[in-house]
Every structure is written in C-alpha cells, then in structure tokens.
Short mmCIF file of C-alpha atoms and ligand atoms in Angstrom, two decimals:
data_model
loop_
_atom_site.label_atom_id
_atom_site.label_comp_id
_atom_site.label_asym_id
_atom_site.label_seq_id
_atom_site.Cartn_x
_atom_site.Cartn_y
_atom_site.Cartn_z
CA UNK B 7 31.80 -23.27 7.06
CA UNK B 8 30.03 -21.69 3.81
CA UNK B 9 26.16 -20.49 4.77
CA UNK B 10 23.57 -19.29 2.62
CA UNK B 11 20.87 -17.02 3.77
CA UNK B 12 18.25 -15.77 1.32
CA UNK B 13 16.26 -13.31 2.34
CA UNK B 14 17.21 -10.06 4.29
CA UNK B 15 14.30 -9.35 6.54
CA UNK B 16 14.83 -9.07 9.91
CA UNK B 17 15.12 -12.58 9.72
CA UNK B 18 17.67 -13.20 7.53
CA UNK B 19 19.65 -10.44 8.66
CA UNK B 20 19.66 -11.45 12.23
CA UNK B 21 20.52 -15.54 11.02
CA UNK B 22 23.76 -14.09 8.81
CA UNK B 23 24.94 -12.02 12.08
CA UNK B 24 24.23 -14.57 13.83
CA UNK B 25 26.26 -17.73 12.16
CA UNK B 26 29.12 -14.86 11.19
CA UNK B 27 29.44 -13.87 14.37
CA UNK B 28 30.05 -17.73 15.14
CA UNK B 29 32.80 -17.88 12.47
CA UNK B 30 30.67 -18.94 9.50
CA UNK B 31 31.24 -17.67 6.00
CA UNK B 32 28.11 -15.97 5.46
CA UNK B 33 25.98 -14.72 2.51
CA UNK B 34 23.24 -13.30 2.03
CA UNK B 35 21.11 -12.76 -0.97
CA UNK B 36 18.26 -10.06 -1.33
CA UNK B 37 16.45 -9.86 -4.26
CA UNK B 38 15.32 -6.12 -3.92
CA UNK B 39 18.45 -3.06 -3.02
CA UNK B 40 17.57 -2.62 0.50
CA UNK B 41 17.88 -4.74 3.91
CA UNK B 42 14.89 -5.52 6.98
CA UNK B 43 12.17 -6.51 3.99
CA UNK B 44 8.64 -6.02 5.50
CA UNK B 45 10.65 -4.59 8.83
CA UNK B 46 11.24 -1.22 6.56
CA UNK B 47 7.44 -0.78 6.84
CA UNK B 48 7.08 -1.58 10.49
CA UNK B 49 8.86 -0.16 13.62
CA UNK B 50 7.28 -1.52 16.47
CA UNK B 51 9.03 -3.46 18.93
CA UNK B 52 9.08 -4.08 22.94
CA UNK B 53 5.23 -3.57 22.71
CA UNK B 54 3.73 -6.22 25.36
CA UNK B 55 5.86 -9.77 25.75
CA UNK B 56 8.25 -8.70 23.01
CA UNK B 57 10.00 -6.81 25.84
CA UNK B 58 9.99 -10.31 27.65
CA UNK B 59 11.59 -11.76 24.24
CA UNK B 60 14.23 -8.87 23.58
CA UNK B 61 15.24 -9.50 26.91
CA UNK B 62 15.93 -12.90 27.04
CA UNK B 63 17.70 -12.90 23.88
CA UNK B 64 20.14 -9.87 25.61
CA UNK B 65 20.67 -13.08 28.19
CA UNK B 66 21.44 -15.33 26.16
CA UNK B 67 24.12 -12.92 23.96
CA UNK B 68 22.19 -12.69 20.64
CA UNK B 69 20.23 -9.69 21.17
CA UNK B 70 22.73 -7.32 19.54
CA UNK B 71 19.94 -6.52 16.77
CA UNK B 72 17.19 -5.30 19.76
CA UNK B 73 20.39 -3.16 21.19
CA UNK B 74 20.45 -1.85 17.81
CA UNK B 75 16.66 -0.90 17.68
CA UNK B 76 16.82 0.50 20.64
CA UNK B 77 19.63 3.06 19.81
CA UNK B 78 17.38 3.69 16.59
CA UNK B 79 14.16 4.48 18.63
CA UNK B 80 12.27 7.62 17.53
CA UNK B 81 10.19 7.02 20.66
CA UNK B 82 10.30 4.73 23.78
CA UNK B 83 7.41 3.57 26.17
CA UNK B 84 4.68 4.45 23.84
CA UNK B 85 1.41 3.25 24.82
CA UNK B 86 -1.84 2.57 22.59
CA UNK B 87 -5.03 0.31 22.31
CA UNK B 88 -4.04 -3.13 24.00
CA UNK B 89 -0.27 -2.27 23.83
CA UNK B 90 1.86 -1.07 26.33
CA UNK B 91 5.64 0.16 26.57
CA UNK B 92 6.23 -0.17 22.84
CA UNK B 93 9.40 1.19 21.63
CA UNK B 94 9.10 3.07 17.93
CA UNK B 95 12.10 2.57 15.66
CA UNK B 96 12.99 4.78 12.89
CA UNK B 97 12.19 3.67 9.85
CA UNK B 98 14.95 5.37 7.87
CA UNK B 99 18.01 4.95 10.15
CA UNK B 100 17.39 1.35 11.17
CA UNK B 101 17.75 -0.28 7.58
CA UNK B 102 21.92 1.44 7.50
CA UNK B 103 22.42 0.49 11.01
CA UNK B 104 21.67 -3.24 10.22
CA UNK B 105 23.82 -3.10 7.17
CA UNK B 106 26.85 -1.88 9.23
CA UNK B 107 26.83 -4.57 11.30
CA UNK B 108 26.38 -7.16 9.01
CA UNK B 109 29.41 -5.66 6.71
CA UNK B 110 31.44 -5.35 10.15
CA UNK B 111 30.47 -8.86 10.71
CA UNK B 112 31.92 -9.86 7.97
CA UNK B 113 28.64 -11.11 6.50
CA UNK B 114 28.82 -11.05 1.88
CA UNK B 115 26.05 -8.95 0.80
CA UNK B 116 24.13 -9.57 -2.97
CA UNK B 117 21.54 -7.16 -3.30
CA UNK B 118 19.07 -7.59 -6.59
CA UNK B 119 20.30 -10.74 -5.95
CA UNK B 120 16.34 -12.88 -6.25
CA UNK B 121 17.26 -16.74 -5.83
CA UNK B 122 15.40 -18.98 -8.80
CA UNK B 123 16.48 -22.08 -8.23
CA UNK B 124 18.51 -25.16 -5.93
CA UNK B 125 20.51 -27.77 -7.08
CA UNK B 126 19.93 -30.97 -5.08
CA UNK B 127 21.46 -34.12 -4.27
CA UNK B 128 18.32 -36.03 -2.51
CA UNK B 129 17.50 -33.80 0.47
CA UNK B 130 20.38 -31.91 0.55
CA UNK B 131 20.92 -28.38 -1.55
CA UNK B 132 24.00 -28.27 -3.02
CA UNK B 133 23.85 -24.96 -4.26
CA UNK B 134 21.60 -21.65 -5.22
CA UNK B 135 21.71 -19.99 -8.33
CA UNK B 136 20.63 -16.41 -9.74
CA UNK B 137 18.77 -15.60 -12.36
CA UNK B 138 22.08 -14.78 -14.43
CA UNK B 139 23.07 -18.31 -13.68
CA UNK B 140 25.45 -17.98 -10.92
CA UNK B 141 25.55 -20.89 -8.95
CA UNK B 142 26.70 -20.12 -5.09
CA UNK B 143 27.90 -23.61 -3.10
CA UNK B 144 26.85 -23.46 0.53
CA UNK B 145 27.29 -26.11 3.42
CA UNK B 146 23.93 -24.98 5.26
CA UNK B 147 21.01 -22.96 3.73
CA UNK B 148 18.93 -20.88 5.68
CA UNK B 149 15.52 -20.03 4.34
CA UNK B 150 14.37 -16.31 5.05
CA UNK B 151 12.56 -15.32 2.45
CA UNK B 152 9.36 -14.50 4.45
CA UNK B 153 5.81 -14.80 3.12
CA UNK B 154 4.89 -11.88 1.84
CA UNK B 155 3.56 -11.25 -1.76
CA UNK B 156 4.11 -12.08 -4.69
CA UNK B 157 1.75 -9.49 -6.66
CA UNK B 158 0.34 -12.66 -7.68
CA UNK B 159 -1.24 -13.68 -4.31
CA UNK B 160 -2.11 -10.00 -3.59
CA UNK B 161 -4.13 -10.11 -6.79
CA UNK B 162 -5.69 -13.24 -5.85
CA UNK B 163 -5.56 -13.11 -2.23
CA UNK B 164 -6.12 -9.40 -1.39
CA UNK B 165 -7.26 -6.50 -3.34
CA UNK B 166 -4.80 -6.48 -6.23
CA UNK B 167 -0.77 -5.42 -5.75
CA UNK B 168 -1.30 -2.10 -3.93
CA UNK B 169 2.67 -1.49 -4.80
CA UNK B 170 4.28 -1.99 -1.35
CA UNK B 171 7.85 -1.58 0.35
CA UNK B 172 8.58 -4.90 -1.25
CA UNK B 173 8.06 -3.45 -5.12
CA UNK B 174 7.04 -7.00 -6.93
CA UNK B 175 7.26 -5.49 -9.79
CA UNK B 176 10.78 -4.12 -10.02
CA UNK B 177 12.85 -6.94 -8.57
CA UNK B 178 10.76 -10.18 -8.85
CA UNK B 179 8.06 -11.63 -6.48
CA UNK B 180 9.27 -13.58 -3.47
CA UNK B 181 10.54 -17.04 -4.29
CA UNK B 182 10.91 -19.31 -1.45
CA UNK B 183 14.04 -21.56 -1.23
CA UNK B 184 12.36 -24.03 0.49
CA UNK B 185 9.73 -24.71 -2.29
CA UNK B 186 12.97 -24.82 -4.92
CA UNK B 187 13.73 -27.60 -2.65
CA UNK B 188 11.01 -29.21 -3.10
CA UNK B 189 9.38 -28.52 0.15
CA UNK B 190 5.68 -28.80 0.54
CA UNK B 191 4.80 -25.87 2.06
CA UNK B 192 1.51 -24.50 3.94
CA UNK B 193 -0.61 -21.35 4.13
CA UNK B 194 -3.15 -19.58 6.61
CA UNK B 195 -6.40 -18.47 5.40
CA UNK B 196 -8.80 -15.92 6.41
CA UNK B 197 -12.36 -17.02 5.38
CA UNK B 198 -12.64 -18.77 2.58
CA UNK B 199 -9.37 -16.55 1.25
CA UNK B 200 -5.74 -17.25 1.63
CA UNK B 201 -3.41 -15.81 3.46
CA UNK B 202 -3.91 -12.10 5.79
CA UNK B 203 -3.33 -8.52 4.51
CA UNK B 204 -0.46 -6.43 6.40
CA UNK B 205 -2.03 -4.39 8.67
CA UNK B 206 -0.99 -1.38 8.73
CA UNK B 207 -0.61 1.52 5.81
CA UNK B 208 2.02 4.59 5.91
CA UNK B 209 0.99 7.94 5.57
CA UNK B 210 3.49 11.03 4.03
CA UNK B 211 3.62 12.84 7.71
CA UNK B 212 3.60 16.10 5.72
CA UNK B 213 0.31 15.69 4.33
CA UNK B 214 -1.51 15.12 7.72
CA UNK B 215 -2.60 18.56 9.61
CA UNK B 216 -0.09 20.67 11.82
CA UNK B 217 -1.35 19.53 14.75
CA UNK B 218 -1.59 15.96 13.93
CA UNK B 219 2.33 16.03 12.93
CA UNK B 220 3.18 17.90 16.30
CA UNK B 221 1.48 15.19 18.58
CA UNK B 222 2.85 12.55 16.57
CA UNK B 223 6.08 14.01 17.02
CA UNK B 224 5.81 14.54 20.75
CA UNK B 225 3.84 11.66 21.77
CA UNK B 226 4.88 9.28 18.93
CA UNK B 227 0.62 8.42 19.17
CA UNK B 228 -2.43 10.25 17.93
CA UNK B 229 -5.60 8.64 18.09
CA UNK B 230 -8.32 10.31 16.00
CA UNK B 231 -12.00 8.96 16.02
CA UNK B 232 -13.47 8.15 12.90
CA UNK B 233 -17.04 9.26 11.86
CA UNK B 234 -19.54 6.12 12.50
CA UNK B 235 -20.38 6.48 8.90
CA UNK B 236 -16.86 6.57 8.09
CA UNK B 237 -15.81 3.15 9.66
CA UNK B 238 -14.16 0.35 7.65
CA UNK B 239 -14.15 -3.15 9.82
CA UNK B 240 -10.72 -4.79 8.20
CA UNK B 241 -10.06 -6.17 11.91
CA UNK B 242 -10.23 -10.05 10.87
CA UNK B 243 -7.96 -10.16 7.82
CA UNK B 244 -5.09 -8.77 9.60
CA UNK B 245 -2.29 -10.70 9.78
CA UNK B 246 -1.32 -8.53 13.27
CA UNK B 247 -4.42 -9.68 15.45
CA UNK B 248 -3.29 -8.26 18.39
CA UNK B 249 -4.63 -5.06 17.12
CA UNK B 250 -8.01 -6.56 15.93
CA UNK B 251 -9.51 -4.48 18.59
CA UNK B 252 -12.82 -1.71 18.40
CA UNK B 253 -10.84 0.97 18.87
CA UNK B 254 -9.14 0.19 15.75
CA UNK B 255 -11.96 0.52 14.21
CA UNK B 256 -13.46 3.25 15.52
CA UNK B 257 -10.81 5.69 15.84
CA UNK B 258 -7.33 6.33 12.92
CA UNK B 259 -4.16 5.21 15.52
CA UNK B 260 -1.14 6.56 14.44
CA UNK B 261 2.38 5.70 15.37
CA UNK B 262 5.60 8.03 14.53
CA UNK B 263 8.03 5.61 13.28
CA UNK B 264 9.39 8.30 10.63
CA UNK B 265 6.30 7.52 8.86
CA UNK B 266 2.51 8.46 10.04
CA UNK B 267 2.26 4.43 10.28
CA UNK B 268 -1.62 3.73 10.21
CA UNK B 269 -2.81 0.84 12.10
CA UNK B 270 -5.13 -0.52 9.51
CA UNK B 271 -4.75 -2.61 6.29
CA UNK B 272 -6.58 -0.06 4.05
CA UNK B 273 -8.27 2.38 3.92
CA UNK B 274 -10.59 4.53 1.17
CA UNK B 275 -8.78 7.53 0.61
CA UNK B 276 -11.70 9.98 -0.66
CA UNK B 277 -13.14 8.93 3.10
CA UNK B 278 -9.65 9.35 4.85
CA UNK B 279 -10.00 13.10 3.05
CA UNK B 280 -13.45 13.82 5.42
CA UNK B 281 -11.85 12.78 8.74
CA UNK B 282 -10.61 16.34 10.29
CA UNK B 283 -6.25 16.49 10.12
CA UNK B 284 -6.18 14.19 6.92
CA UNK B 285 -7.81 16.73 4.06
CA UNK B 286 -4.37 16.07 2.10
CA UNK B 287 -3.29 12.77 3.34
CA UNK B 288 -1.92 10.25 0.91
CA UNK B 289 -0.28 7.04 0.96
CA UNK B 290 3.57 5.82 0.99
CA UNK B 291 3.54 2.20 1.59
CA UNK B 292 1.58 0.82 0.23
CA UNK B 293 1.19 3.59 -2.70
CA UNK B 294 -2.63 2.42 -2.79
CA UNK B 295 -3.18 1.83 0.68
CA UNK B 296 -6.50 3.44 -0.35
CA UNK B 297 -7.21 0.21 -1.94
CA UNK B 298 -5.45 -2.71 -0.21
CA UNK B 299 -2.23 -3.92 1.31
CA UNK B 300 0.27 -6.78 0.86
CA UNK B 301 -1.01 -10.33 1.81
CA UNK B 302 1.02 -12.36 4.10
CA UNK B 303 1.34 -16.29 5.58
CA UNK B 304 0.21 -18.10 2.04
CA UNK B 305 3.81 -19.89 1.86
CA UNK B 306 5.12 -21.33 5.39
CA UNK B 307 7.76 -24.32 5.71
CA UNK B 308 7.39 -26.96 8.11
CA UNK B 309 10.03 -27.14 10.76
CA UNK B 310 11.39 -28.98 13.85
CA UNK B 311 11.92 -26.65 17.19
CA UNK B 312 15.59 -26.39 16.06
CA UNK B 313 14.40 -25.08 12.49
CA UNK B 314 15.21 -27.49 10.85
CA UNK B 315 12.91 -27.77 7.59
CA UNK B 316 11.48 -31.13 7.36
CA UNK B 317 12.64 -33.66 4.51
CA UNK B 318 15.71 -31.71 4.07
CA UNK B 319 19.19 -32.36 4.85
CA UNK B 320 20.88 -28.85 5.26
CA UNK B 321 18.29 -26.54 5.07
CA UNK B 322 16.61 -24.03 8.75
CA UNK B 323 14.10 -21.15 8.19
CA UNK B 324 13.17 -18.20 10.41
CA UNK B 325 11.03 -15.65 10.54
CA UNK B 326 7.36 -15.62 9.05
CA UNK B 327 8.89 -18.65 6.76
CA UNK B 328 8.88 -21.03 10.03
CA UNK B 329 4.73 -20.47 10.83
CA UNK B 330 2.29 -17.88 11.85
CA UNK B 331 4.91 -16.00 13.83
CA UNK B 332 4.09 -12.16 13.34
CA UNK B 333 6.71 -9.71 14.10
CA UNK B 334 10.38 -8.41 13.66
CA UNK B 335 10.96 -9.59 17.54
CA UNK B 336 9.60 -13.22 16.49
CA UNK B 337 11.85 -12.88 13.47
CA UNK B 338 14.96 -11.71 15.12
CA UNK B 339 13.89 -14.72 17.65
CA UNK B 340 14.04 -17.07 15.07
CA UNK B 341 16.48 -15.71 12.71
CA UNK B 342 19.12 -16.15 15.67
CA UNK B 343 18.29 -19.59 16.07
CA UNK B 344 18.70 -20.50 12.90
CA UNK B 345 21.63 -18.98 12.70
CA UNK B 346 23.29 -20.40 15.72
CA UNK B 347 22.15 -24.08 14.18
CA UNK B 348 23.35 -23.56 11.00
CA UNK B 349 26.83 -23.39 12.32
CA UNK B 350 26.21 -26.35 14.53
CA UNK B 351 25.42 -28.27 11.47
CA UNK B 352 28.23 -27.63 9.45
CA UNK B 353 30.08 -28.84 12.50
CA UNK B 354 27.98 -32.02 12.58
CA UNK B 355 26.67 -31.25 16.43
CA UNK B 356 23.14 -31.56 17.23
CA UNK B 357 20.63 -28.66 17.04
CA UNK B 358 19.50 -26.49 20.13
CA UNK B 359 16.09 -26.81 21.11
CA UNK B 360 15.67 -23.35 23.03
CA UNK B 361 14.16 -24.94 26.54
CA UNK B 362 10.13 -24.26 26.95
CA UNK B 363 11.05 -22.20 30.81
CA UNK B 364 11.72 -19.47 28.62
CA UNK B 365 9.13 -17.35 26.52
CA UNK B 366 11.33 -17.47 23.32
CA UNK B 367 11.27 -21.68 23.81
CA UNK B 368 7.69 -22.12 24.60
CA UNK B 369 6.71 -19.68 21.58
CA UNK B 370 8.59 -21.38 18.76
CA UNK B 371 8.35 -25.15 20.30
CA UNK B 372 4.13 -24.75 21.02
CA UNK B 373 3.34 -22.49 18.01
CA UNK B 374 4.74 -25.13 15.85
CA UNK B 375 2.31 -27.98 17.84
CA UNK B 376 -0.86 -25.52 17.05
CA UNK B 377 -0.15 -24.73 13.72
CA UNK B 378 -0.37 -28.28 12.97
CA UNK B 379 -3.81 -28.69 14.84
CA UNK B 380 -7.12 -28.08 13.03
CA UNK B 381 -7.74 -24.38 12.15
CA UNK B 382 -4.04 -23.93 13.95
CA UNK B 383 -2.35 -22.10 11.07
CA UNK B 384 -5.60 -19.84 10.82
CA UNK B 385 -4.35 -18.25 13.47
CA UNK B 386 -1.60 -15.39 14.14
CA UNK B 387 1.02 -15.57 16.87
CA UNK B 388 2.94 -12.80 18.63
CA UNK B 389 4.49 -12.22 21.69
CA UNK B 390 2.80 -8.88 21.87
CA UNK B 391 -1.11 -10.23 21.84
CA UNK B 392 -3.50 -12.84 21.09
CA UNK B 393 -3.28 -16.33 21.72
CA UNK B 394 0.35 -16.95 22.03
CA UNK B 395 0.65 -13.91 24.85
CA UNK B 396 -2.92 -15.32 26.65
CA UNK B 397 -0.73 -18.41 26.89
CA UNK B 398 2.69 -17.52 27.75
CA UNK B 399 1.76 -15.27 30.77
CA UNK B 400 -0.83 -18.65 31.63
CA UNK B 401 2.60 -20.21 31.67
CA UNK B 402 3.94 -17.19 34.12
CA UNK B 403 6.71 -16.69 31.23
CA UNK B 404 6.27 -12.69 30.66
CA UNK B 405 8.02 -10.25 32.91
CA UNK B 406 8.97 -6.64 32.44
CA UNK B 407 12.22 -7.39 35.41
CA UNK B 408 15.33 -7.77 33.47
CA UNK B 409 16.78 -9.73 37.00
CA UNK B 410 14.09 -12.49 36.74
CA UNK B 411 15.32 -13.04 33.29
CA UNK B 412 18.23 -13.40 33.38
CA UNK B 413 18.14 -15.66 36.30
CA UNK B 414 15.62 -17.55 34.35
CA UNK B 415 18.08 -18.37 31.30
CA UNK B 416 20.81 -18.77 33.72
CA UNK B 417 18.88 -21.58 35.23
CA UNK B 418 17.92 -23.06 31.65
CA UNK B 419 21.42 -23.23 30.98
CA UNK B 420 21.10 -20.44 28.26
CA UNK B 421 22.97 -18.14 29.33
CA UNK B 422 25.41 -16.33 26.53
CA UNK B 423 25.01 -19.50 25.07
CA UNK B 424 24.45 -17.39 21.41
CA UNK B 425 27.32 -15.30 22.95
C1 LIG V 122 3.14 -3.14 6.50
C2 LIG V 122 3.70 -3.97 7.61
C3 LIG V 122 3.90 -3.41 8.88
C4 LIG V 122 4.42 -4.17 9.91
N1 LIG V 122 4.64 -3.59 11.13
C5 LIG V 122 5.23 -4.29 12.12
C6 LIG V 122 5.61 -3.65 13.33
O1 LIG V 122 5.45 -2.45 13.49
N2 LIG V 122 6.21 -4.42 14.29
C7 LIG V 122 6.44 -5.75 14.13
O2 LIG V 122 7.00 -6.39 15.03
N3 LIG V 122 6.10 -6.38 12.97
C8 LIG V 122 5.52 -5.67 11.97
N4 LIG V 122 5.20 -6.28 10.79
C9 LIG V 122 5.49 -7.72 10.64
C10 LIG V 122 6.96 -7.94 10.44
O3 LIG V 122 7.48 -6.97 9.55
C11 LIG V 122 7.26 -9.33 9.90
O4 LIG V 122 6.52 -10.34 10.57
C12 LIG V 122 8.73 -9.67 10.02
O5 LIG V 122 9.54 -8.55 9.88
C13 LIG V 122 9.01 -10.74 8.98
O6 LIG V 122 10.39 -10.84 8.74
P1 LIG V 122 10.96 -11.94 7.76
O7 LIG V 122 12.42 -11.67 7.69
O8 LIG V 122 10.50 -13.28 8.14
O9 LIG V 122 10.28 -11.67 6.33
P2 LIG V 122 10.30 -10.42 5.34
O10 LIG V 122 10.34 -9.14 6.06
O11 LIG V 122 9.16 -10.66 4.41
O12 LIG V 122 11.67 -10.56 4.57
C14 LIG V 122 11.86 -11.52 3.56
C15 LIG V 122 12.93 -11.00 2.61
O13 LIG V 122 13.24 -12.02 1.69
C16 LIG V 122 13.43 -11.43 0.40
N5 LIG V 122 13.23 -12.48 -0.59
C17 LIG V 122 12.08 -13.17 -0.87
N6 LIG V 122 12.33 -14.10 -1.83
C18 LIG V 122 13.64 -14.01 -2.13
C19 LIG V 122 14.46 -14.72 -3.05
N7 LIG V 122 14.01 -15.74 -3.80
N8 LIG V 122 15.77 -14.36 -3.14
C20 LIG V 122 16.28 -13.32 -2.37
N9 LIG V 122 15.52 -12.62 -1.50
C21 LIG V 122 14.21 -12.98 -1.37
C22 LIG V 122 12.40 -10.31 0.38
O14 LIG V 122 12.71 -9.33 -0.57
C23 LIG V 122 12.47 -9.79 1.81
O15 LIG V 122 13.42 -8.75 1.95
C24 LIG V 122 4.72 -5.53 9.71
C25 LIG V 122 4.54 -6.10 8.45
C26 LIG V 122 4.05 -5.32 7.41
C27 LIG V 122 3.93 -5.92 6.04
#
C-alpha cells in the first residue's frame, strides 16, 4: 500500500502516522523545511471540548499525537476569557517531537517538496509531481494542504502578506491537491470578503516588560487592559470565533506557548508601544502583525463523513481542507481518519464513518451538513467554542471524565479500533 500525503500540518502529519502505523508506505510532501504548518504558530490544545476530543481519540488508540502534546506542554490547565483547562504546547519542541515519530514510523519525508500538479485517469490520481518534475505513484492520496494563504489571497483577502510562519514567498504559496484534481472547491467569507484572518499574532517575549515575561512564565496568561482609545475591534474576521469575545477586545491576552502568542489578528504597533509592558514589543509571526495576519478557509474540499473527497476515486482530506474545522485537535481528529481510510481503501474495504454518540462523530458528520446550508460555511467550528460546542454539549457529548469516555467508545464499538 503506497500513500501520498501532501501537506504536513497537524493534519497531514497525524494522517501519515496514522496509515504507517497501519502498515502503509507513507509519504509525505511539505513544501516549506519544517513540519505542524499553521500548528508552529499555535499551541493551544485541551481548551474546552478539545479535552472531550483528545480523549476519545486516546480510546479509540490514535491519540498518540495529543500524548505527544501533552509531554511538550509549557503549561497545563490554563484558564482565560471563555476557555478553560487549556493545555499550552511549546512551540519550539513540538515541531522535532512530531518529526521523530513520523521517521520512527517509518513515514518518507520531502521537505521543499511544494506539489504542482496530478496526473489523472478519470477520477482517480495516478500520481503527484514536483516542480523539478518528479512524478511520485501513490495508491491513495490524502489532501492536507490546509487553507491558509497564498500571499495572493492575503493581498486580496486581508491586509497584504504580513510574512507569516508559512513564508509564501520563499517556498511557494499553498497549492491544493484537490484543485490539481480538478476538484471544485469552496470558501468562507467574512462580509463581503473572503476567507478569515488567523487570529492571533506572536510577540518576541524579550521585548515585552519584566514583569509581563515573569507572569507569562508562571501563569502561562497575562491579561492587560487596553486604553478605550486604544481598542481595535478585529473580533468578526477571526477565523477562531470562540475568542470573538469583549474581553478580547478590551484587554491584550497573552498565552506562553514559547512565544508571547497574542490573541488578536493584528494589531497597530506604534499603539501596542503606548499600552504599559509593551514600549519595545515587536512582532515574530507574522513579521507585520502590526499590519495584518494570514487569511484562512478561501479553499475547502467537499467530503463524505469518511473523507472521502467527492468526484474522486482515491483521494480523503483532513484538517482545515475538509470545512470550517478550526484547530490542531480538529486536525489531528481528522487527519487520523483519513489516515485510517486511506489504508482501508487500498485494501478495497469500506470507509469508517466515526458513529455520531461520540463528539469526534457528531463534529465531522454535522459540520459537514451545515457547511452545506445557507450562510453554513460562513461560519467557524471548534470543539473549544461557538456553535459546534453550543451543540455538542446540547447533544450531552462533552465530558471532562476520562471513564465516561471510554465507556462511551466502548459502547460505539470504537474502541482501539485506530489501535
Ligand atoms: C496564527 C495561528 C494561530 C493558531 N493558533 C491555534 C491554537 O493555538 N490552537 C489551535 O487548536 N489552533 C490554532 N490555529 C489553527 C490551527 O493551526 C489550524 O486550524 C490547524 O493546525 C490546521 O492544520 P492543517 O494541517 O489542516 O493545515 P496547515 O497547518 O495549514 O498545514 C498545511 C500544510 O500544507 C503545506 N502545503 C500546502 N500546499 C502544499 C503543496 N502543494 N505541497 C506540499 N505542501 C503543501 C503547508 O506548507 C502546510 O505546512 C492557529 C492558526 C494560526 C494561523
């Protein structure tokens, strides 16, 4: 069994484990040097009814990637505005940590490795090839490649390419395989604008006040209130709206993740300078976070609930490439999914469906049957706020007790079934 994944986000790195760790030839194709994509920029995980998620993938025997954030947490049981028990991982250990177990795993890494094209027989891909013309023969594809960028769609999208972790420039925007396939593909919008910007910016932690660095490093949180005349209201064109609340708005929240990660998409740095602890702060991702921030969701595939992408033979997505889904937990989700099916369709079985009694079934099965509804894709969905955690705790399907979930995907039949 030959599988292709391109893309190594969190997605992609968790759908190569995944099918490897199944018995799969695996590789994987990055088109920048480094591993975890947008998740090098992030770091939050556990926060709200990803801890239900984690969990029930730990049931179920794929959750070896949450096991590894966990052991890569710069701070646990962090609480902030609307979020509680998030765990913070470190931004600068996590991305080896990942690689080790994919090499272990026996997974074939291509770094600068940006996929151009697919050659097709009807709806099945045949092969992918690089832009120096090698061609790479696979029996299942796996689309990871996320929806972030290119600097073309932050130009026209957002505020111009504010030069983020994903550096456009230097390797080659994002290129989605599914599109080479000739996939129609969809986008959110925000107004009368595509897509949503990232929403949050890094700050150098050196450059922040003494005291602002020694909370952060204590508490892993420091909230600071911003000025009334100070305020920027960015809390609708996030792509993250479970933080579109006031108080991020009205005060800076910070979050150690190795970083000062700043929960906002942007943010003027000349009026950053007036608010007390930040006289010298400047920017690391993106480098003009003073100015704007990557835009996200403007190229999504459609899918079945197995992630399968529709009107093609061989090819599953995860991760922000199979809808609205915001989140490395939602991409790990996915990304082992896709994985697991892969494998099952180079063996010619059917697909799993994960069942809708658990939160990781109802998520991807009913965000997939509102993204298709009018104004559906508008929206954002996470486990950790907003409309898909209103409705999964209506359905009684978040719980912080690791017994009720694992009893729960015993009785679903789930058990170590990615195990
Ligand atoms: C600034 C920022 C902060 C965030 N913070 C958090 C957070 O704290 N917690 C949280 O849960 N979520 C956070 N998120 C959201 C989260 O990072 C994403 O939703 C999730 O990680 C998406 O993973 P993905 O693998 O689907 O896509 P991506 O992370 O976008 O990965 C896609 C990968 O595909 C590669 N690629 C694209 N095209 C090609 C091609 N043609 N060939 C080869 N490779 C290609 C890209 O280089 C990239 O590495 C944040 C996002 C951003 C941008």
């Amino acid at each position: 069994m030959d599988i292709i994944v391109v893309g190594g986000g969190w997605a992609g790195c968790a759908a190569a484990y995944q099918a490897a760790k199944a018995g799969a030839h695996v590789s994987l194709f990055e088109r920048t040097d480094m591993l975890l994509g947008t998740g090098l920029a992030g770091g939050i995980f556990r926060n709200n009814g990803r801890y239900t998620a984690a969990e029930e993938m730990l049931a179920m025997g794929g959750g070896e990637l949450f096991r590894l954030m966990d052991e890569n947490a710069r701070h646990r049981n962090v609480c902030f505005p609307g979020q509680m028990h998030a765990s913070l991982y470190d931004i600068a250990k996590v991305p080896a940590a990942v690689y080790s177990l994919l090499k272990n795993a026996g997974v074939e890494l291509h770094f600068q490795a940006r996929i151009v094209s697919a050659i097709l027989s009807g709806a099945r891909i045949l092969a992918v090839k690089t832009p120096a013309g090698q061609r790479y023969a696979a029996d299942a594809f796996i689309d990871a490649t996320g929806t972030a960028g290119p600097t073309v769609n932050c130009t026209k999208y957002g505020n111009g390419c504010a030069m983020c972790v994903l550096r456009c420039p230097a390797f080659g925007g994002r290129l989605s395989l599914s599109a080479l396939a000739g996939v129609a593909e969809y986008r959110a919008h925000r107004g009368d604008s595509a897509g949503a910007f990232s929403g949050s910016c890094k700050l150098m932690k050196g450059s922040l006040s003494e005291s602002l660095q020694k909370q952060l490093e204590q508490d892993g949180v420091a909230l600071v209130p911003i000025p009334p005349e100070l305020r920027e209201d960015h809390l609708n064109q996030k792509a993250c709206q479970q933080y579109a609340h006031a108080a991020y708005m009205e005060n800076i929240v910070l979050l150690d993740t190795g970083h000062a990660k700043m929960m906002t998409p942007f943010f003027p740095l000349e009026k950053l300078h007036q608010i007390p602890g930040f006289a010298f702060a400047r920017y690391e991702d993106p480098y003009a976070g003073g100015k704007g921030n990557s835009v996200r969701f403007t190229a999504m595939a459609p899918r079945d609930d197995a992630l399968r992408v529709r009107g093609t033979e061989n090819l599953l997505c995860a991760g922000e490439k199979a809808g609205p889904l915001v989140g490395h937990t939602e991409a790990v989700v996915t990304g082992v999914l896709a994985g697991f099916n892969a494998v099952r369709m180079c063996r010619g079985e059917n697909l799993l469906t994960l069942p809708r009694s658990l939160a990781t079934g109802e998520a991807i099965t009913w965000v997939n049957q509102q993204t298709f509804r009018p104004g559906g894709a508008d929206k954002k969905y996470t486990f950790s706020g907003s409309v898909l955690l209103e409705h999964l705790e209506q359905r009684k399907l978040i719980s912080l007790d690791t017994d009720v979930i694992t009893t729960r995907t015993e009785r679903a039949g789930m058990r170590n079934i990615f195990a």
